[in-house]
CSV table of C-alpha atoms and ligand atoms in Angstrom, one decimal:
chain,number,residue,atom,x,y,z
R,1,MET,CA,0.0,0.1,0.1
R,2,LYS,CA,1.4,3.1,-0.9
R,3,GLY,CA,0.4,6.8,-0.3
R,4,LYS,CA,-1.1,6.7,3.0
R,5,TYR,CA,0.6,9.5,4.9
R,6,SER,CA,-1.1,9.7,8.3
R,7,GLU,CA,0.2,11.3,11.5
R,8,ILE,CA,1.6,9.0,14.4
R,9,LYS,CA,2.4,10.6,17.9
R,10,VAL,CA,6.2,9.7,18.9
R,11,ASP,CA,7.5,10.2,22.4
R,12,LYS,CA,11.8,11.1,21.0
R,13,ILE,CA,12.5,11.5,17.1
R,14,ILE,CA,16.3,11.4,18.1
R,15,LYS,CA,17.4,7.9,19.0
R,16,LYS,CA,20.8,7.8,20.4
R,17,PHE,CA,23.2,5.1,20.3
R,18,ARG,CA,25.3,3.9,23.6
R,19,ASN,CA,28.4,3.7,21.7
R,20,ILE,CA,29.1,4.8,17.8
R,21,ASP,CA,29.1,2.8,14.7
R,22,GLY,CA,32.9,2.9,15.0
R,23,GLY,CA,34.1,1.8,11.9
R,24,TRP,CA,31.4,2.4,9.5
R,25,SER,CA,29.2,5.4,9.5
R,26,TRP,CA,30.3,6.9,12.9
R,27,THR,CA,26.9,7.4,13.8
R,28,LYS,CA,25.8,8.1,17.2
R,29,TYR,CA,22.6,9.8,16.7
R,30,ILE,CA,19.5,8.9,14.2
R,31,ALA,CA,16.4,10.5,13.1
R,32,GLY,CA,14.2,11.1,10.3
R,33,PRO,CA,10.5,12.5,10.3
R,34,TYR,CA,8.6,9.3,8.3
R,35,LEU,CA,7.5,5.8,10.4
R,36,GLY,CA,8.4,2.6,7.9
R,37,CYS,CA,8.9,2.7,4.1
R,38,SER,CA,7.5,2.5,0.9
R,39,PHE,CA,10.4,1.0,-0.6
R,40,GLY,CA,9.5,-2.5,-0.4
R,41,CYS,CA,13.2,-3.9,0.3
R,42,ALA,CA,12.7,-7.8,0.7
R,43,TYR,CA,16.0,-7.7,2.8
R,44,CYS,CA,14.5,-4.9,5.4
R,45,TYR,CA,14.2,-5.4,9.1
R,46,ASN,CA,14.4,-2.1,9.9
R,47,LEU,CA,11.7,-2.5,13.1
R,48,GLU,CA,10.1,0.6,12.5
R,49,ASN,CA,8.8,-1.0,8.9
R,50,GLY,CA,6.0,-2.7,10.1
R,51,GLU,CA,4.4,-5.4,8.4
R,52,ASP,CA,3.4,-3.7,5.2
R,53,ASP,CA,4.6,0.0,2.8
R,54,SER,CA,2.5,2.3,4.3
R,55,VAL,CA,4.5,5.7,5.8
R,56,THR,CA,3.3,7.5,8.4
R,57,ILE,CA,4.6,10.8,9.2
R,58,LYS,CA,5.9,11.4,12.9
R,59,HIS,CA,3.6,14.4,14.4
R,60,GLY,CA,5.5,17.8,15.1
R,61,ALA,CA,8.8,15.5,13.8
R,62,VAL,CA,10.7,18.9,12.9
R,63,ASP,CA,10.0,20.8,16.2
R,64,LYS,CA,10.8,17.8,18.4
R,65,PHE,CA,14.2,17.2,16.2
R,66,ARG,CA,15.2,21.0,16.8
R,67,ARG,CA,14.4,20.7,20.2
R,68,GLU,CA,16.3,17.1,21.2
R,69,LEU,CA,19.0,18.3,19.1
R,70,LYS,CA,20.2,21.2,21.3
R,71,GLU,CA,20.3,19.3,24.3
R,72,LEU,CA,22.7,16.7,22.7
R,73,PRO,CA,26.1,17.2,22.7
R,74,LYS,CA,28.4,17.2,18.9
R,75,ASP,CA,28.4,13.9,17.7
R,76,VAL,CA,27.5,12.8,13.8
R,77,ILE,CA,23.7,12.3,13.1
R,78,THR,CA,22.4,10.0,10.4
R,79,LEU,CA,19.2,11.5,8.7
R,80,GLY,CA,17.5,10.0,5.7
R,81,ASP,CA,14.8,7.8,4.2
R,82,TYR,CA,14.2,10.0,1.7
R,83,GLN,CA,10.2,9.1,1.3
R,84,PRO,CA,8.5,10.0,-1.8
R,85,ALA,CA,6.4,12.1,0.5
R,86,GLU,CA,9.6,14.1,1.0
R,87,ALA,CA,8.9,15.6,-2.3
R,88,GLY,CA,5.6,17.2,-0.6
R,89,GLU,CA,6.4,17.4,2.9
R,90,ARG,CA,9.8,18.9,2.9
R,91,LEU,CA,10.7,17.7,6.5
R,92,LEU,CA,14.3,16.1,6.0
R,93,ARG,CA,15.4,19.5,4.3
R,94,ALA,CA,13.8,21.2,7.5
R,95,MET,CA,15.7,18.7,9.8
R,96,LEU,CA,18.7,19.3,7.4
R,97,LYS,CA,18.7,23.0,8.0
R,98,ILE,CA,18.4,22.4,12.0
R,99,VAL,CA,21.8,20.4,11.6
R,100,ALA,CA,23.1,23.1,9.8
R,101,GLU,CA,22.3,25.7,12.4
R,102,ASN,CA,23.6,23.4,15.1
R,103,ASN,CA,27.0,22.8,13.2
R,104,PHE,CA,26.3,18.7,13.9
R,105,PRO,CA,28.3,16.2,11.8
R,106,LEU,CA,26.2,14.3,9.3
R,107,HIS,CA,25.9,11.3,7.4
R,108,ILE,CA,23.3,10.4,4.9
R,109,ILE,CA,22.5,6.9,3.9
R,110,GLU,CA,20.6,6.9,0.9
R,111,LYS,CA,19.1,5.0,-2.2
R,112,SER,CA,16.4,7.8,-3.6
R,113,PRO,CA,17.5,10.9,-6.0
R,114,LEU,CA,15.2,12.7,-3.7
R,115,VAL,CA,18.2,13.8,-1.5
R,116,VAL,CA,19.7,15.7,-4.6
R,117,ASP,CA,17.0,18.0,-3.7
R,118,ASP,CA,18.2,19.2,-0.6
R,119,ILE,CA,22.3,19.1,-1.9
R,120,ASP,CA,22.7,23.1,-1.3
R,121,ILE,CA,22.2,22.5,2.4
R,122,ILE,CA,24.4,19.5,2.6
R,123,LYS,CA,27.0,21.3,0.8
R,124,GLN,CA,26.9,24.1,3.8
R,125,ILE,CA,26.8,21.2,6.7
R,126,SER,CA,29.9,19.9,4.5
R,127,GLN,CA,31.4,23.2,4.4
R,128,ASN,CA,31.2,24.3,8.2
R,129,SER,CA,31.3,20.5,9.9
R,130,TRP,CA,31.4,17.5,8.2
R,131,ALA,CA,29.0,15.3,5.8
R,132,ALA,CA,29.2,11.9,4.3
R,133,ILE,CA,26.8,11.1,1.8
R,134,SER,CA,26.7,7.1,1.6
R,135,VAL,CA,24.6,6.0,-1.5
R,136,SER,CA,23.4,2.4,-0.9
R,137,VAL,CA,24.0,0.5,-3.9
R,138,THR,CA,25.2,-3.0,-4.8
R,139,SER,CA,25.3,-3.1,-8.9
R,140,SER,CA,26.6,-1.0,-11.3
R,141,PRO,CA,24.9,0.4,-14.5
R,142,ASP,CA,27.5,-1.4,-16.5
R,143,ASP,CA,26.4,-4.8,-15.1
R,144,PRO,CA,22.4,-4.6,-16.4
R,145,ASP,CA,21.4,-8.6,-16.0
R,146,THR,CA,22.9,-8.7,-11.9
R,147,SER,CA,21.0,-4.6,-11.7
R,148,ALA,CA,17.8,-6.5,-12.9
R,149,GLY,CA,18.5,-9.5,-10.7
R,150,LEU,CA,19.2,-7.5,-7.9
R,151,ASN,CA,16.2,-5.0,-8.2
R,152,LEU,CA,13.8,-8.0,-7.9
R,153,PHE,CA,14.9,-7.2,-4.1
R,154,GLU,CA,14.5,-3.9,-3.9
R,155,PRO,CA,11.4,-3.1,-6.2
R,156,GLY,CA,10.7,0.1,-5.0
R,157,THR,CA,14.0,1.8,-5.1
R,158,ALA,CA,15.9,3.7,-7.9
R,159,THR,CA,18.3,2.1,-10.6
R,160,ALA,CA,21.8,1.8,-10.2
R,161,THR,CA,22.5,4.2,-13.0
R,162,ASP,CA,19.8,6.9,-10.6
R,163,ARG,CA,22.5,6.2,-7.7
R,164,PHE,CA,25.6,6.9,-9.3
R,165,LYS,CA,23.9,10.2,-10.8
R,166,ILE,CA,23.0,11.2,-6.9
R,167,MET,CA,26.8,10.1,-6.3
R,168,SER,CA,28.4,12.5,-9.1
R,169,GLU,CA,26.1,15.5,-8.1
R,170,MET,CA,27.3,15.0,-4.0
R,171,SER,CA,31.2,15.0,-5.7
R,172,LYS,CA,30.5,17.7,-8.0
R,173,GLN,CA,29.7,19.9,-5.1
R,174,LYS,CA,32.9,18.3,-2.9
R,175,ILE,CA,30.8,16.6,-0.8
R,176,LEU,CA,32.4,13.6,0.4
R,177,THR,CA,30.5,10.3,-0.6
R,178,GLY,CA,31.1,7.3,-1.4
R,179,ALA,CA,29.3,3.2,-2.0
R,180,TYR,CA,27.5,1.8,0.8
R,181,CYS,CA,27.3,-1.7,-0.9
R,182,VAL,CA,25.2,-3.7,1.4
R,183,PRO,CA,23.7,-6.4,1.5
R,184,VAL,CA,25.7,-7.8,-0.8
R,185,ILE,CA,23.3,-11.1,-1.8
R,186,PRO,CA,24.8,-14.2,-2.2
R,187,PHE,CA,25.8,-16.0,-5.4
R,188,ILE,CA,23.2,-13.2,-7.1
R,189,GLY,CA,25.1,-9.9,-6.5
R,190,ASP,CA,28.6,-11.0,-5.0
R,191,SER,CA,30.9,-12.1,-7.9
R,192,ALA,CA,34.1,-10.5,-8.4
R,193,ASN,CA,33.1,-9.0,-11.5
R,194,THR,CA,30.1,-7.8,-10.1
R,195,ILE,CA,31.9,-6.1,-6.9
R,196,GLU,CA,34.5,-4.7,-9.2
R,197,ALA,CA,31.8,-3.0,-11.6
R,198,VAL,CA,30.0,-1.1,-8.4
R,199,ILE,CA,33.7,0.0,-7.3
R,200,LYS,CA,34.6,1.7,-10.9
R,201,SER,CA,31.2,3.1,-11.0
R,202,THR,CA,31.8,4.2,-7.3
R,203,LYS,CA,35.4,5.7,-8.4
R,204,GLU,CA,33.8,7.4,-12.1
R,205,ALA,CA,31.4,9.0,-10.3
R,206,GLY,CA,33.9,10.8,-7.9
R,207,GLY,CA,32.9,8.5,-4.4
R,208,LYS,CA,36.0,8.2,-2.3
R,209,TYR,CA,35.2,5.3,-1.0
R,210,PHE,CA,33.6,2.0,-1.1
R,211,ILE,CA,32.0,-0.2,1.7
R,212,LEU,CA,30.9,-3.8,1.3
R,213,GLY,CA,28.7,-5.4,4.2
R,214,GLY,CA,26.9,-9.1,3.9
R,215,LEU,CA,23.2,-9.5,3.9
R,216,VAL,CA,21.7,-10.4,7.9
R,217,ILE,CA,18.3,-12.0,7.2
R,218,PRO,CA,17.1,-12.4,11.2
R,219,GLU,CA,14.0,-14.0,11.7
R,220,PRO,CA,10.6,-13.0,11.8
R,221,PHE,CA,11.7,-10.3,9.4
R,222,ASP,CA,13.4,-13.1,6.6
R,223,GLN,CA,10.1,-14.1,4.9
R,224,LEU,CA,9.7,-11.7,2.4
R,225,PHE,CA,13.2,-12.1,1.3
R,226,TRP,CA,13.1,-16.3,0.9
R,227,LYS,CA,9.9,-15.6,-0.7
R,228,THR,CA,11.5,-13.4,-3.5
R,229,LEU,CA,14.4,-15.8,-3.6
R,230,LYS,CA,12.4,-18.7,-4.2
R,231,ASP,CA,9.8,-17.4,-6.4
R,232,ASN,CA,13.1,-15.8,-8.9
R,233,PHE,CA,16.1,-17.6,-8.4
R,234,PRO,CA,14.5,-20.9,-7.0
R,235,LYS,CA,18.0,-22.7,-7.9
R,236,LEU,CA,19.5,-21.0,-5.4
R,237,GLU,CA,17.0,-21.2,-2.2
R,238,SER,CA,18.8,-24.3,-1.0
R,239,LYS,CA,22.6,-22.7,-1.5
R,240,VAL,CA,21.6,-19.8,0.4
R,241,LYS,CA,20.4,-21.8,3.2
R,242,GLU,CA,23.4,-24.1,3.4
R,243,LEU,CA,25.2,-21.0,3.8
R,244,TYR,CA,23.2,-19.4,6.3
R,245,ASP,CA,22.7,-22.4,8.4
R,246,ILE,CA,23.0,-21.5,12.0
R,247,ASN,CA,24.2,-24.9,12.9
R,248,ASN,CA,27.5,-23.8,10.2
R,249,SER,CA,28.3,-20.0,11.0
R,250,ALA,CA,31.8,-20.8,10.0
R,251,LYS,CA,31.1,-21.1,6.4
R,252,TYR,CA,29.2,-17.3,6.4
R,253,LEU,CA,31.9,-16.0,8.4
R,254,SER,CA,34.6,-17.5,5.7
R,255,TYR,CA,32.3,-16.4,3.2
R,256,LEU,CA,32.2,-12.7,4.6
R,257,LYS,CA,35.8,-12.8,5.1
R,258,ASN,CA,36.6,-13.7,1.0
R,259,LEU,CA,34.1,-10.9,0.0
R,260,GLU,CA,35.9,-8.4,2.3
R,261,VAL,CA,39.8,-9.5,1.1
R,262,LEU,CA,38.2,-9.1,-2.3
R,263,SER,CA,36.6,-5.6,-1.7
R,264,THR,CA,40.0,-4.9,0.0
R,265,LYS,CA,42.2,-5.3,-2.9
R,266,LEU,CA,40.1,-4.0,-5.3
R,267,CYS,CA,39.6,-0.3,-3.3
R,268,ASP,CA,43.4,-0.9,-3.7
R,269,LYS,CA,43.4,-0.9,-7.2
R,270,TYR,CA,41.1,2.2,-7.8
R,271,GLY,CA,42.4,4.1,-5.2
R,272,LEU,CA,39.1,4.0,-3.1
R,273,TRP,CA,39.1,4.0,0.8
R,274,THR,CA,37.1,1.0,2.6
R,275,HIS,CA,36.0,2.6,5.1
R,276,ILE,CA,34.8,6.6,5.6
R,277,PRO,CA,37.9,8.2,7.9
R,278,ARG,CA,36.3,9.7,11.1
R,279,PRO,CA,35.3,13.3,11.6
R,280,ILE,CA,37.3,14.5,14.7
R,281,ASN,CA,37.3,18.2,15.1
R,282,HIS,CA,33.9,18.3,16.7
R,283,TYR,CA,34.7,16.9,19.3
R,284,PRO,CA,36.7,18.9,22.3
R,285,LYS,CA,40.3,19.4,21.6
R,286,LYS,CA,41.3,17.3,24.6
R,287,LEU,CA,39.1,14.1,23.5
R,288,ARG,CA,40.5,14.0,19.9
R,289,PRO,CA,43.7,11.9,20.7
R,290,ASN,CA,41.2,9.6,22.1
R,291,LYS,CA,38.8,9.6,19.0
R,292,SER,CA,41.6,9.5,16.9
R,293,ILE,CA,43.2,6.2,19.0
R,294,ALA,CA,39.7,4.9,18.9
R,295,GLU,CA,39.1,5.1,14.9
R,296,TYR,CA,42.3,3.0,14.8
R,297,PHE,CA,40.9,0.5,16.7
R,298,TYR,CA,37.5,0.2,15.2
R,299,LEU,CA,39.2,-0.3,12.3
R,300,LYS,CA,41.7,-2.7,13.3
R,301,SER,CA,37.9,-4.6,14.9
R,302,ARG,CA,36.4,-4.4,11.3
R,303,PHE,CA,38.9,-5.6,9.6
R,304,ALA,CA,40.1,-8.3,12.0
R,305,ARG,CA,38.4,-10.9,10.0
R,306,SER,CA,40.3,-10.2,6.6
R,307,ASN,CA,43.2,-9.8,8.4
R,308,GLY,CA,43.2,-13.2,9.6
R,309,LEU,CA,42.6,-12.7,13.4
R,310,SER,CA,40.3,-14.1,15.7
R,311,ILE,CA,36.8,-13.0,16.4
R,312,LYS,CA,38.5,-12.4,20.1
R,313,MET,CA,41.2,-10.1,18.9
R,314,GLU,CA,38.0,-8.4,16.8
R,315,ASP,CA,35.8,-7.9,20.3
R,316,ALA,CA,38.8,-7.1,22.1
R,317,TYR,CA,39.2,-4.1,19.6
R,318,LEU,CA,36.4,-3.2,19.6
R,319,ALA,CA,36.2,-3.2,23.4
R,320,LEU,CA,39.0,-1.1,23.8
R,321,ALA,CA,37.6,1.3,21.0
R,322,PHE,CA,34.2,1.9,23.0
R,323,LEU,CA,36.6,2.3,26.1
R,324,LEU,CA,38.7,4.7,24.8
R,325,ASP,CA,35.6,6.8,22.9
R,326,ASN,CA,34.0,7.3,26.6
R,327,LEU,CA,37.1,8.5,28.5
R,328,ASP,CA,36.6,12.0,29.5
R,329,TYR,CA,40.1,13.2,29.8
R,330,ASN,CA,43.2,12.7,27.0
R,331,ILE,CA,44.6,9.8,27.6
R,332,CYS,CA,48.0,11.0,25.8
R,333,HIS,CA,48.2,13.3,28.9
R,334,ASP,CA,47.6,10.5,31.2
R,335,TYR,CA,50.1,8.2,29.5
R,336,GLN,CA,52.9,11.0,30.0
R,337,LYS,CA,51.4,11.1,33.8
R,338,GLN,CA,52.0,7.1,34.0
R,339,ASP,CA,48.4,7.6,34.7
R,340,PHE,CA,46.3,5.2,33.3
R,341,LYS,CA,43.2,4.8,35.7
R,342,ALA,CA,40.3,3.8,33.2
R,343,LEU,CA,42.3,1.3,31.7
R,344,GLU,CA,43.8,-0.2,34.9
R,345,ASP,CA,40.4,-2.8,35.6
R,346,SER,CA,39.9,-3.0,31.8
R,347,GLY,CA,41.8,-6.2,31.8
R,348,LEU,CA,43.7,-5.0,28.4
R,349,THR,CA,46.1,-8.1,27.4
R,350,VAL,CA,50.2,-7.3,27.5
R,351,GLU,CA,49.9,-6.8,23.2
R,352,LEU,CA,46.9,-5.0,23.4
R,353,ALA,CA,48.7,-2.5,26.0
R,354,LYS,CA,51.7,-2.2,23.8
R,355,GLU,CA,49.6,-1.4,20.5
R,356,LEU,CA,47.7,1.2,22.6
R,357,GLU,CA,51.1,2.5,23.7
R,358,GLY,CA,52.4,2.5,20.0
R,359,GLN,CA,49.4,4.3,19.4
R,360,ILE,CA,49.8,7.3,22.0
R,361,ARG,CA,53.2,7.6,21.1
R,362,VAL,CA,52.6,8.4,17.7
R,363,ARG,CA,50.3,11.1,19.2
R,364,LEU,CA,52.6,12.7,21.9
S,1,SF4,S1,14.9,1.5,1.9
S,1,SF4,FE1,14.6,-0.9,1.7
S,1,SF4,S2,16.1,-1.5,3.4
S,1,SF4,FE2,16.1,0.6,4.0
S,1,SF4,S3,14.3,1.0,5.1
S,1,SF4,FE3,13.3,1.0,2.9
S,1,SF4,S4,12.5,-0.9,2.3
S,1,SF4,FE4,13.9,-1.0,4.6
């Protein structure tokens, strides 16, 4: 069902995460004026989507957003999910203006060309604070057969051609942009040729980064995915089910590792980053060294598997990044004073402590 733009009351409009989305979009806050999504992606597990593709407008979204944002410490806020309703309502546009007025760093992840209508405000945010526009795209216009297959899983969304146009428009305005190639659909959108074509198109559209992520299909949000797969690719159903066998997660982890290795190699070939560099300057000056060292450990965690490290190391790097991110003093100063209050009880291994020390030393 489309075009149901009734209103709903919500208590809060900004969702605040306990920890940032380190190594990915660096998001601390997320907000949007719409509840639900009309695009009907078969792999969607957005809890706000409900059971159909109807969209509801959050009552008083813009005023609530203004009030709530003013109360928050500056950190990256993700906006997006441009719905067709936005063309008339312009609620996201009003929220972007508030982000600009308050100098918050902005991340947008988007499939809809409507975001280009707001390029003037995004450019302003990019110049005065920081903005990264991640275009959600998993196939290239140069690979029409794969695009057509993948489009069956995203029936209401823009074509790959239109999504790369978003990227080139942002890039022409010198706004940081790149590809969020998520989710990669197994055996349909995961060949080396497909991934390379998306990376090549990203480079040609002026994107700076390419981020790859696997398909997550948690129950009970998986039914539409399995139906779409069965209806359109019946021969692949058992293969994909085997890959997602919860009794053999090693198989999927190894599959994902191979994809990450491939993606890193191809990003090197085309001169793209495999991640978005963390924006640091909006943090208080004394905390910037912590944030920068935390960035290092977030990325160590994110790429642990493709670098052949264990899940234990992946978790340890992430825990250390969270710890550093939440310190309220400059760790480099305390290192000089040989005073590691917060780290003493954190259970760091000797190796990790040495790695941390190395990161501190290069920032002294
Ligand atoms: S665009 Fe697709 S994945 Fe994103 S919220 Fe809408 S239906 Fe879900």
